[in-house]
């Protein structure tokens, strides 16, 4: 089995078979990560550069750990400490790095489409680790993995994505993925943070009522308010946002069932989610982080090998 693509630029162009293959390969890698020796030699001759033009904690550590667990050689680049701050273009930076014989590039960039641009210009496999407000495919995959692990399936599962949908690449990747795998998706938040034609464009339901949405869903994926991406005021205050759309114990206790709570991190405690929800047993936030390593191992592993039908790809 192999992926239909050489790069992971987004979920948008993956097939349901690609998604299933990544998720099932990640199950095997999660098993590897439970062993006393958590390392496999799968990427021993592969060199990977992690290009981070935008701040990141979880995603950068997660990719780095996944690469190390697969025995790859890695180089880390962060824009703030590199020649990018001296005016070098993206393509020049990457061509310089590639002349050092790099096989794969993991890239986070503040411009939507930056990894797609690179994929057209360089021969290495590109993995998008978040591009502007476009996509964050490995987050979508690890969220789906976590939902499937917790509930046993994706098909028919009701997922609410709550908060700043407008500025969220996580929302976008989650929606593409969940729809492809047969889940039902509702986005919920203030009208100013939900793109106007999202129902027509992406086939999701839209709700402005948090209580109704929580009553409907099995899983609530709560997003961070992306203050750094808002160039206009889209709600009156964080306090008002929190009163209308914050997930707190009181609203969860008013439901007649226990829903699964997710958040991609970083959390704004007391804004979109309260501490007694984030740290409760219905929250799988830390499992998401744990699963991220296995999912990224699966992606790197599957993209590292040229297709070879005589060599079935198993970890
Ligand atoms: C997200 C991101 O950077 O897109 N975080 C992450 O990768 N875990 C979400 C966010 O910044 O809110």
Short mmCIF file of C-alpha atoms and ligand atoms in Angstrom, two decimals:
data_model
loop_
_atom_site.label_atom_id
_atom_site.label_comp_id
_atom_site.label_asym_id
_atom_site.label_seq_id
_atom_site.Cartn_x
_atom_site.Cartn_y
_atom_site.Cartn_z
CA UNK A 1 0.00 0.00 0.00
CA UNK A 2 1.24 3.48 -0.80
CA UNK A 3 -0.04 7.04 -0.75
CA UNK A 4 -1.44 8.64 -3.89
CA UNK A 5 0.80 11.67 -3.33
CA UNK A 6 4.51 12.51 -3.02
CA UNK A 7 3.91 15.42 -0.65
CA UNK A 8 1.55 16.12 2.23
CA UNK A 9 0.43 19.64 1.40
CA UNK A 10 -3.09 19.38 2.76
CA UNK A 11 -5.97 17.01 3.42
CA UNK A 12 -7.90 18.52 0.52
CA UNK A 13 -6.20 16.36 -2.10
CA UNK A 14 -5.91 13.12 -0.14
CA UNK A 15 -8.15 10.17 -0.90
CA UNK A 16 -10.06 8.34 1.86
CA UNK A 17 -7.66 5.42 1.16
CA UNK A 18 -4.66 7.68 1.83
CA UNK A 19 -6.20 8.77 5.12
CA UNK A 20 -6.98 5.20 6.17
CA UNK A 21 -3.44 4.11 5.27
CA UNK A 22 -1.87 6.89 7.35
CA UNK A 23 -4.15 6.16 10.31
CA UNK A 24 -3.54 2.42 10.24
CA UNK A 25 0.22 2.89 9.87
CA UNK A 26 0.08 5.26 12.86
CA UNK A 27 -1.53 2.50 14.95
CA UNK A 28 1.56 0.38 14.32
CA UNK A 29 3.88 3.23 15.21
CA UNK A 30 1.92 3.95 18.38
CA UNK A 31 2.63 0.36 19.37
CA UNK A 32 6.36 0.98 18.69
CA UNK A 33 6.19 4.01 21.02
CA UNK A 34 4.96 1.82 23.90
CA UNK A 35 8.06 -0.39 23.70
CA UNK A 36 11.06 0.05 26.02
CA UNK A 37 13.15 0.85 22.92
CA UNK A 38 11.03 3.38 21.02
CA UNK A 39 13.18 3.61 17.94
CA UNK A 40 13.05 1.89 14.55
CA UNK A 41 15.59 2.13 11.71
CA UNK A 42 13.00 2.89 8.97
CA UNK A 43 14.43 6.30 7.93
CA UNK A 44 18.08 5.58 8.61
CA UNK A 45 19.40 6.97 5.33
CA UNK A 46 16.94 9.83 5.10
CA UNK A 47 17.80 13.47 5.86
CA UNK A 48 15.01 15.81 6.89
CA UNK A 49 15.02 19.56 7.40
CA UNK A 50 12.47 21.15 9.69
CA UNK A 51 11.82 24.65 8.33
CA UNK A 52 9.87 26.73 10.82
CA UNK A 53 9.07 30.27 9.70
CA UNK A 54 6.43 30.65 12.37
CA UNK A 55 6.44 29.92 16.10
CA UNK A 56 5.59 26.44 17.22
CA UNK A 57 6.12 24.27 20.26
CA UNK A 58 4.03 21.13 19.96
CA UNK A 59 4.23 20.64 16.22
CA UNK A 60 7.98 21.25 15.99
CA UNK A 61 8.79 18.95 18.92
CA UNK A 62 6.40 16.34 17.62
CA UNK A 63 7.95 16.24 14.14
CA UNK A 64 11.45 16.25 15.60
CA UNK A 65 10.66 13.38 17.92
CA UNK A 66 8.92 11.43 15.14
CA UNK A 67 12.01 11.86 12.93
CA UNK A 68 14.34 10.76 15.73
CA UNK A 69 12.19 7.71 16.53
CA UNK A 70 12.51 6.74 12.85
CA UNK A 71 16.34 7.22 12.95
CA UNK A 72 16.40 10.02 10.35
CA UNK A 73 19.18 12.62 10.23
CA UNK A 74 17.67 16.03 10.92
CA UNK A 75 18.48 19.72 10.61
CA UNK A 76 16.39 22.38 12.34
CA UNK A 77 15.83 25.79 10.89
CA UNK A 78 13.91 28.56 12.54
CA UNK A 79 13.40 31.81 10.67
CA UNK A 80 14.13 34.08 13.60
CA UNK A 81 17.68 32.75 13.99
CA UNK A 82 18.55 32.32 10.29
CA UNK A 83 19.45 34.32 7.20
CA UNK A 84 15.74 34.76 6.43
CA UNK A 85 15.98 37.70 8.80
CA UNK A 86 18.77 39.03 6.52
CA UNK A 87 16.43 39.13 3.52
CA UNK A 88 17.10 35.77 1.86
CA UNK A 89 14.13 34.47 -0.15
CA UNK A 90 12.36 31.24 0.73
CA UNK A 91 13.51 29.56 -2.48
CA UNK A 92 17.14 30.60 -1.94
CA UNK A 93 17.10 29.32 1.62
CA UNK A 94 15.67 26.01 0.53
CA UNK A 95 17.97 25.59 -2.47
CA UNK A 96 20.92 26.14 -0.18
CA UNK A 97 19.64 23.56 2.23
CA UNK A 98 18.89 21.12 -0.58
CA UNK A 99 22.41 21.40 -1.97
CA UNK A 100 23.32 19.70 1.30
CA UNK A 101 21.32 16.67 0.01
CA UNK A 102 18.13 16.81 2.01
CA UNK A 103 15.38 14.28 1.18
CA UNK A 104 12.37 15.74 2.97
CA UNK A 105 11.25 19.17 4.12
CA UNK A 106 8.81 19.74 6.98
CA UNK A 107 7.61 23.29 6.72
CA UNK A 108 5.57 25.77 8.74
CA UNK A 109 5.02 29.17 7.18
CA UNK A 110 2.84 32.21 7.88
CA UNK A 111 1.90 32.47 4.16
CA UNK A 112 -0.89 30.21 2.93
CA UNK A 113 0.42 28.20 -0.04
CA UNK A 114 4.14 28.44 0.85
CA UNK A 115 4.63 24.63 0.94
CA UNK A 116 2.74 24.26 -2.36
CA UNK A 117 5.14 26.78 -3.91
CA UNK A 118 8.13 24.83 -2.67
CA UNK A 119 6.74 21.55 -3.94
CA UNK A 120 6.70 23.02 -7.46
CA UNK A 121 10.32 24.08 -7.27
CA UNK A 122 12.33 21.47 -5.42
CA UNK A 123 12.63 17.70 -5.71
CA UNK A 124 12.33 16.84 -1.97
CA UNK A 125 9.10 15.56 -0.42
CA UNK A 126 7.32 18.43 1.35
CA UNK A 127 5.20 18.07 4.47
CA UNK A 128 3.04 21.01 5.44
CA UNK A 129 3.26 21.66 9.20
CA UNK A 130 0.80 24.58 8.96
CA UNK A 131 0.57 27.26 6.25
CA UNK A 132 -1.08 30.54 7.21
CA UNK A 133 -4.83 30.15 7.49
CA UNK A 134 -4.92 27.33 4.92
CA UNK A 135 -4.19 23.82 6.25
CA UNK A 136 -2.48 21.90 9.03
CA UNK A 137 -2.82 18.37 7.68
CA UNK A 138 -0.93 16.44 10.36
CA UNK A 139 -3.11 18.11 13.02
CA UNK A 140 -6.22 17.00 11.11
CA UNK A 141 -4.81 13.47 10.93
CA UNK A 142 -3.87 13.29 14.59
CA UNK A 143 -7.27 14.65 15.60
CA UNK A 144 -8.97 11.99 13.48
CA UNK A 145 -6.68 9.31 14.92
CA UNK A 146 -7.60 10.46 18.44
CA UNK A 147 -11.34 10.49 17.70
CA UNK A 148 -11.14 7.01 16.20
CA UNK A 149 -9.09 5.71 19.11
CA UNK A 150 -11.59 7.10 21.61
CA UNK A 151 -14.90 6.30 19.87
CA UNK A 152 -13.91 3.38 17.63
CA UNK A 153 -14.90 5.01 14.32
CA UNK A 154 -15.10 8.16 12.22
CA UNK A 155 -18.09 7.34 10.03
CA UNK A 156 -21.27 8.80 11.51
CA UNK A 157 -19.48 10.49 14.42
CA UNK A 158 -20.84 13.97 15.17
CA UNK A 159 -18.03 16.48 15.55
CA UNK A 160 -18.49 20.12 16.55
CA UNK A 161 -15.63 22.48 15.76
CA UNK A 162 -16.01 25.47 18.03
CA UNK A 163 -14.56 28.98 17.94
CA UNK A 164 -12.38 30.88 15.52
CA UNK A 165 -13.17 28.95 12.33
CA UNK A 166 -12.25 31.91 10.12
CA UNK A 167 -8.57 31.98 11.03
CA UNK A 168 -8.06 28.30 11.68
CA UNK A 169 -6.04 26.00 9.45
CA UNK A 170 -6.83 23.27 12.00
CA UNK A 171 -10.55 23.69 11.34
CA UNK A 172 -10.01 23.54 7.59
CA UNK A 173 -7.95 20.33 7.68
CA UNK A 174 -10.34 18.74 10.19
CA UNK A 175 -13.36 19.53 8.03
CA UNK A 176 -11.82 18.11 4.83
CA UNK A 177 -10.77 14.98 6.63
CA UNK A 178 -13.91 14.31 8.64
CA UNK A 179 -16.16 14.85 5.62
CA UNK A 180 -14.06 12.47 3.49
CA UNK A 181 -14.34 9.81 6.20
CA UNK A 182 -18.11 10.11 6.64
CA UNK A 183 -18.29 12.05 9.93
CA UNK A 184 -20.91 14.77 10.47
CA UNK A 185 -19.50 18.23 11.14
CA UNK A 186 -21.01 21.38 12.63
CA UNK A 187 -18.99 24.56 13.07
CA UNK A 188 -20.04 26.81 15.92
CA UNK A 189 -18.97 30.30 16.98
CA UNK A 190 -19.88 33.95 16.62
CA UNK A 191 -21.00 34.87 13.07
CA UNK A 192 -17.96 37.15 12.66
CA UNK A 193 -15.60 34.19 13.14
CA UNK A 194 -17.34 31.82 10.72
CA UNK A 195 -16.76 32.22 6.96
CA UNK A 196 -20.00 33.24 5.28
CA UNK A 197 -20.32 30.49 2.66
CA UNK A 198 -18.73 27.65 4.59
CA UNK A 199 -21.92 25.55 4.44
CA UNK A 200 -22.01 25.70 0.63
CA UNK A 201 -18.25 25.47 0.18
CA UNK A 202 -17.40 22.71 2.64
CA UNK A 203 -20.66 20.92 3.38
CA UNK A 204 -20.72 21.57 7.12
CA UNK A 205 -23.61 22.74 9.26
CA UNK A 206 -23.30 26.13 10.92
CA UNK A 207 -24.59 27.00 14.38
CA UNK A 208 -24.28 30.14 16.47
CA UNK A 209 -25.75 28.42 19.53
CA UNK A 210 -23.20 26.66 21.71
CA UNK A 211 -25.64 24.77 23.94
CA UNK A 212 -27.55 23.31 20.96
CA UNK A 213 -24.30 22.32 19.29
CA UNK A 214 -22.97 20.58 22.39
CA UNK A 215 -26.30 18.77 22.82
CA UNK A 216 -25.92 17.44 19.26
CA UNK A 217 -22.28 16.39 19.13
CA UNK A 218 -20.25 13.38 20.31
CA UNK A 219 -16.96 15.27 20.13
CA UNK A 220 -16.21 18.98 20.59
CA UNK A 221 -12.96 20.23 19.09
CA UNK A 222 -12.35 23.63 20.70
CA UNK A 223 -10.12 26.08 18.85
CA UNK A 224 -7.89 28.83 20.11
CA UNK A 225 -8.87 32.43 19.45
CA UNK A 226 -6.15 33.43 16.96
CA UNK A 227 -5.51 36.94 18.25
CA UNK A 228 -2.34 37.23 16.16
CA UNK A 229 -4.26 36.68 12.90
CA UNK A 230 -7.02 39.23 13.44
CA UNK A 231 -6.47 42.58 11.82
CA UNK A 232 -9.88 43.84 12.83
CA UNK A 233 -11.94 43.45 15.94
CA UNK A 234 -14.35 40.59 15.33
CA UNK A 235 -15.83 40.34 18.80
CA UNK A 236 -16.15 42.90 21.54
CA UNK A 237 -13.93 41.36 24.22
CA UNK A 238 -12.36 38.08 25.26
CA UNK A 239 -14.62 38.10 28.31
CA UNK A 240 -17.72 38.38 26.15
CA UNK A 241 -16.44 35.63 23.85
CA UNK A 242 -15.85 33.42 26.82
CA UNK A 243 -19.34 34.02 28.21
CA UNK A 244 -21.00 33.08 24.92
CA UNK A 245 -18.70 30.38 23.53
CA UNK A 246 -16.28 29.32 26.29
CA UNK A 247 -16.49 25.66 27.27
CA UNK A 248 -16.98 25.46 31.03
CA UNK A 249 -18.07 22.85 33.55
CA UNK A 250 -21.53 24.37 33.93
CA UNK A 251 -22.48 23.98 30.28
CA UNK A 252 -21.03 20.46 30.09
CA UNK A 253 -22.97 19.43 33.22
CA UNK A 254 -26.18 20.72 31.63
CA UNK A 255 -25.87 18.15 28.80
CA UNK A 256 -27.47 14.74 29.15
CA UNK A 257 -24.36 12.89 28.02
CA UNK A 258 -20.59 13.01 28.28
CA UNK A 259 -18.93 14.39 25.16
CA UNK A 260 -15.25 14.12 24.24
CA UNK A 261 -13.33 17.40 24.51
CA UNK A 262 -10.39 18.17 22.19
CA UNK A 263 -8.15 21.17 21.60
CA UNK A 264 -5.13 21.41 19.26
CA UNK A 265 -3.24 23.67 21.69
CA UNK A 266 -1.95 26.09 22.70
CA UNK A 267 -4.86 26.63 25.11
CA UNK A 268 -6.04 30.03 26.26
CA UNK A 269 -7.25 28.90 29.67
CA UNK A 270 -10.34 30.80 30.75
CA UNK A 271 -11.03 32.09 27.22
CA UNK A 272 -12.17 29.29 24.91
CA UNK A 273 -11.87 26.55 27.53
CA UNK A 274 -11.80 26.49 31.34
CA UNK A 275 -9.12 24.64 33.28
CA UNK A 276 -11.58 22.26 34.93
CA UNK A 277 -12.67 21.14 31.45
CA UNK A 278 -9.23 21.05 29.83
CA UNK A 279 -7.83 18.97 32.71
CA UNK A 280 -10.88 16.73 33.16
CA UNK A 281 -11.14 13.09 32.22
CA UNK A 282 -13.43 13.85 29.29
CA UNK A 283 -10.62 15.86 27.70
CA UNK A 284 -8.23 14.00 25.38
CA UNK A 285 -5.96 16.99 24.79
CA UNK A 286 -2.80 15.25 25.98
CA UNK A 287 -3.65 12.05 24.11
CA UNK A 288 -3.83 14.21 20.96
CA UNK A 289 -0.27 15.36 21.63
CA UNK A 290 0.88 11.79 22.26
CA UNK A 291 -0.82 10.53 19.10
CA UNK A 292 0.76 13.33 17.09
CA UNK A 293 4.14 11.63 17.22
CA UNK A 294 2.82 8.30 15.91
CA UNK A 295 0.80 10.02 13.17
CA UNK A 296 3.80 12.09 12.04
CA UNK A 297 5.97 8.96 12.04
CA UNK A 298 3.41 7.35 9.74
CA UNK A 299 3.37 10.33 7.37
CA UNK A 300 7.18 10.59 7.21
CA UNK A 301 7.54 6.88 6.75
CA UNK A 302 4.98 6.61 3.95
CA UNK A 303 6.39 9.63 2.08
CA UNK A 304 10.01 8.58 2.43
CA UNK A 305 9.85 5.57 0.16
CA UNK A 306 9.60 5.63 -3.61
CA UNK A 307 6.76 3.29 -4.62
CA UNK A 308 8.01 -0.29 -4.86
CA UNK A 309 5.35 -2.97 -5.19
CA UNK A 310 7.79 -5.75 -4.26
CA UNK A 311 8.51 -4.17 -0.93
CA UNK A 312 5.22 -3.81 0.96
CA UNK A 313 5.51 -0.89 3.32
CA UNK A 314 5.24 -2.04 6.88
CA UNK A 315 7.12 -0.43 9.77
C1 LIG B 1 -2.29 25.17 15.95
C2 LIG B 1 -1.58 25.89 14.85
O1 LIG B 1 -0.47 26.36 15.02
O2 LIG B 1 -2.16 25.91 13.78
N1 LIG B 1 -1.49 24.65 16.94
C3 LIG B 1 -0.86 23.47 16.72
O3 LIG B 1 -0.24 23.25 15.73
N2 LIG B 1 -1.00 22.54 17.68
C4 LIG B 1 -3.46 25.89 16.46
C5 LIG B 1 -3.26 27.24 17.06
O4 LIG B 1 -2.25 27.89 16.89
O5 LIG B 1 -4.22 27.68 17.69
#
